[in-house]
Each structure stands twice: as C-alpha cells, then as structure tokens.
Short mmCIF file of C-alpha atoms in Angstrom, two decimals:
data_model
loop_
_atom_site.label_atom_id
_atom_site.label_comp_id
_atom_site.label_asym_id
_atom_site.label_seq_id
_atom_site.Cartn_x
_atom_site.Cartn_y
_atom_site.Cartn_z
CA SER Y 1 0.00 0.00 0.00
CA ILE Y 2 1.12 3.54 -0.68
CA LEU Y 3 2.58 5.55 2.18
CA GLN Y 4 3.33 9.24 2.06
CA TYR Y 5 4.05 11.84 4.70
CA LYS Y 6 2.22 15.12 5.07
CA LEU Y 7 4.72 17.56 6.55
CA ARG Y 8 4.55 21.21 7.44
CA ILE Y 9 7.91 22.96 7.16
CA ASN Y 10 7.87 26.59 8.33
CA ASN Y 11 4.11 26.64 7.64
CA THR Y 12 4.47 25.29 4.09
CA LEU Y 13 2.70 22.00 3.43
CA LYS Y 14 4.71 19.31 1.69
CA ILE Y 15 3.83 15.75 0.68
CA VAL Y 16 6.84 13.44 0.83
CA ASP Y 17 7.19 9.91 -0.53
CA ASN Y 18 8.20 6.98 1.64
CA TYR Y 19 11.96 6.49 2.06
CA SER Y 20 12.82 9.92 0.72
CA HIS Y 21 15.12 12.56 2.21
CA VAL Y 22 13.81 15.87 3.55
CA LYS Y 23 16.36 18.66 3.66
CA LEU Y 24 16.06 21.23 6.44
CA VAL Y 25 18.28 24.04 7.64
CA LYS Y 26 18.85 24.36 11.39
CA GLY Y 27 16.15 26.71 12.63
CA ASP Y 28 13.43 25.26 10.43
CA LYS Y 29 10.25 24.18 12.17
CA LEU Y 30 8.84 20.80 11.20
CA VAL Y 31 5.44 19.32 11.98
CA ILE Y 32 4.56 15.79 10.91
CA GLU Y 33 0.90 16.53 10.19
CA ASP Y 34 -0.08 13.00 9.21
CA ILE Y 35 0.58 10.12 6.88
CA LEU Y 36 -1.38 9.21 3.77
CA THR Y 37 -1.94 5.49 3.73
CA GLY Y 38 -4.58 4.50 1.23
CA ILE Y 39 -7.04 2.05 2.75
CA ILE Y 40 -5.72 1.53 6.29
CA ASP Y 41 -6.74 4.11 8.90
CA PRO Y 42 -3.70 6.38 9.56
CA SER Y 43 -4.42 6.31 13.30
CA LYS Y 44 -3.51 2.61 13.39
CA TYR Y 45 0.12 3.53 12.68
CA ILE Y 46 2.78 5.00 14.95
CA VAL Y 47 4.88 7.75 13.38
CA ASN Y 48 8.03 8.25 15.46
CA PHE Y 49 10.69 10.91 14.89
CA LYS Y 50 13.68 9.09 16.42
CA GLY Y 51 15.45 11.43 18.81
CA PHE Y 52 12.44 13.66 19.50
CA VAL Y 53 10.03 13.31 22.42
CA GLY Y 54 6.74 15.05 21.67
CA ASN Y 55 5.10 14.35 25.01
CA LEU Y 56 7.50 14.05 27.95
CA SER Y 57 4.87 12.64 30.29
CA ASN Y 58 3.87 9.91 27.82
CA ASN Y 59 6.57 8.98 25.34
CA SER Y 60 4.40 6.69 23.24
CA GLY Y 61 6.59 7.28 20.21
CA GLU Y 62 3.75 9.03 18.38
CA ASP Y 63 5.07 12.35 17.12
CA ARG Y 64 2.41 13.59 14.71
CA GLY Y 65 1.19 17.11 15.41
CA TYR Y 66 4.12 18.37 17.46
CA GLU Y 67 6.25 21.27 16.32
CA ILE Y 68 9.87 20.18 16.09
CA ASP Y 69 12.01 23.31 16.24
CA THR Y 70 15.40 22.32 14.86
CA ALA Y 71 17.08 25.34 16.48
CA LYS Y 72 15.98 24.60 20.03
CA GLY Y 73 18.05 21.57 20.97
CA VAL Y 74 14.98 19.33 21.28
CA LEU Y 75 16.59 16.63 19.15
CA MET Y 76 18.80 14.06 20.86
CA GLU Y 77 22.06 13.75 18.95
CA ARG Y 78 22.65 10.19 20.09
CA TYR Y 79 19.67 9.14 17.93
CA SER Y 80 21.01 10.80 14.81
CA LEU Y 81 22.48 8.49 12.19
CA ASN Y 82 26.04 9.74 12.59
CA LYS Y 83 25.66 10.97 16.20
CA LYS Y 84 26.39 14.51 14.97
CA GLY Y 85 22.82 15.78 15.06
CA GLN Y 86 22.41 16.20 11.31
CA HIS Y 87 20.72 13.06 10.01
CA TYR Y 88 17.61 11.75 11.71
CA TYR Y 89 14.79 9.54 10.58
CA VAL Y 90 11.09 9.18 11.10
CA LEU Y 91 9.99 5.56 11.51
CA THR Y 92 6.45 4.44 10.75
CA THR Y 93 5.21 1.16 12.16
CA LEU Y 94 1.97 -0.79 11.97
CA ASN Y 95 1.42 -3.43 14.67
CA GLY Y 96 5.09 -3.14 15.61
CA LYS Y 97 6.41 -3.77 12.09
CA GLU Y 98 8.28 -1.17 10.05
CA VAL Y 99 6.27 -0.01 7.05
CA GLY Y 100 8.17 3.11 6.19
CA LYS Y 101 10.62 5.81 7.05
CA ILE Y 102 11.84 9.15 5.83
CA PHE Y 103 15.19 10.74 6.47
CA ILE Y 104 15.54 14.25 7.87
CA ASP Y 105 18.80 15.94 6.89
CA ILE Y 106 19.54 19.11 8.85
CA GLN Y 107 22.11 21.53 7.50
CA LEU Y 108 23.78 23.35 10.36
CA GLN Y 109 23.77 26.65 8.54
CA ALA Y 110 22.76 27.90 5.15
CA SER Y 111 25.60 27.39 2.72
#
C-alpha cells in the first residue's frame, strides 16, 4: 500500500514519498501533520521521529502534530544516524512492524 508523509515545514505544506530525504536548515520548524496510507486508517500507525520526544509525560513514540524546532536543541544527537545531530529519521510502524521511514537531513547553517 502507498505511504506518504504530510509535513509542514515553516508553515508550508509538503507531501513526501516513503523512504525519501527531507532537507532542512537548522532553525526550520517541522510538523509531521499526518501520513497518507490508502485504505488503512492512519491512526492505526505509529509515526516516530527518532530522537524527539513530543510528550515528555507519555513517550508513546507518536510524534504527529508536534512542532519540532530544529534550532531549540529538542533533538537528541545520540539518535542521529552519525551521532552529529544532522541526520535523523522518522519511523512508521503498523502493529510493531516497520512499514516506512523518511530521512531528515539538517544543515547546520545555510551554505
């Protein structure tokens, strides 16, 4: 089944295909609005930005709807792919099985 991600980057809506890379610059604000899944109800999935905790009192791993401010130090570097805080990923699971992911590449400053 098709899986796409509906993202809001600095208030601009963007639809992103599964397994693609999203390029951000440090300071960008990202919201994972939802996923587009075809026939299965999107609420059955868990969409987890690895290295970000949306709700500190209940870290269910569900990160849709939270603003992720890349400038604020809310991302945990140890979860980034090279431990340098630049490459993260968003993992989507259904019943505990991976069904998709996208990669978030954060440039530290505009080049």
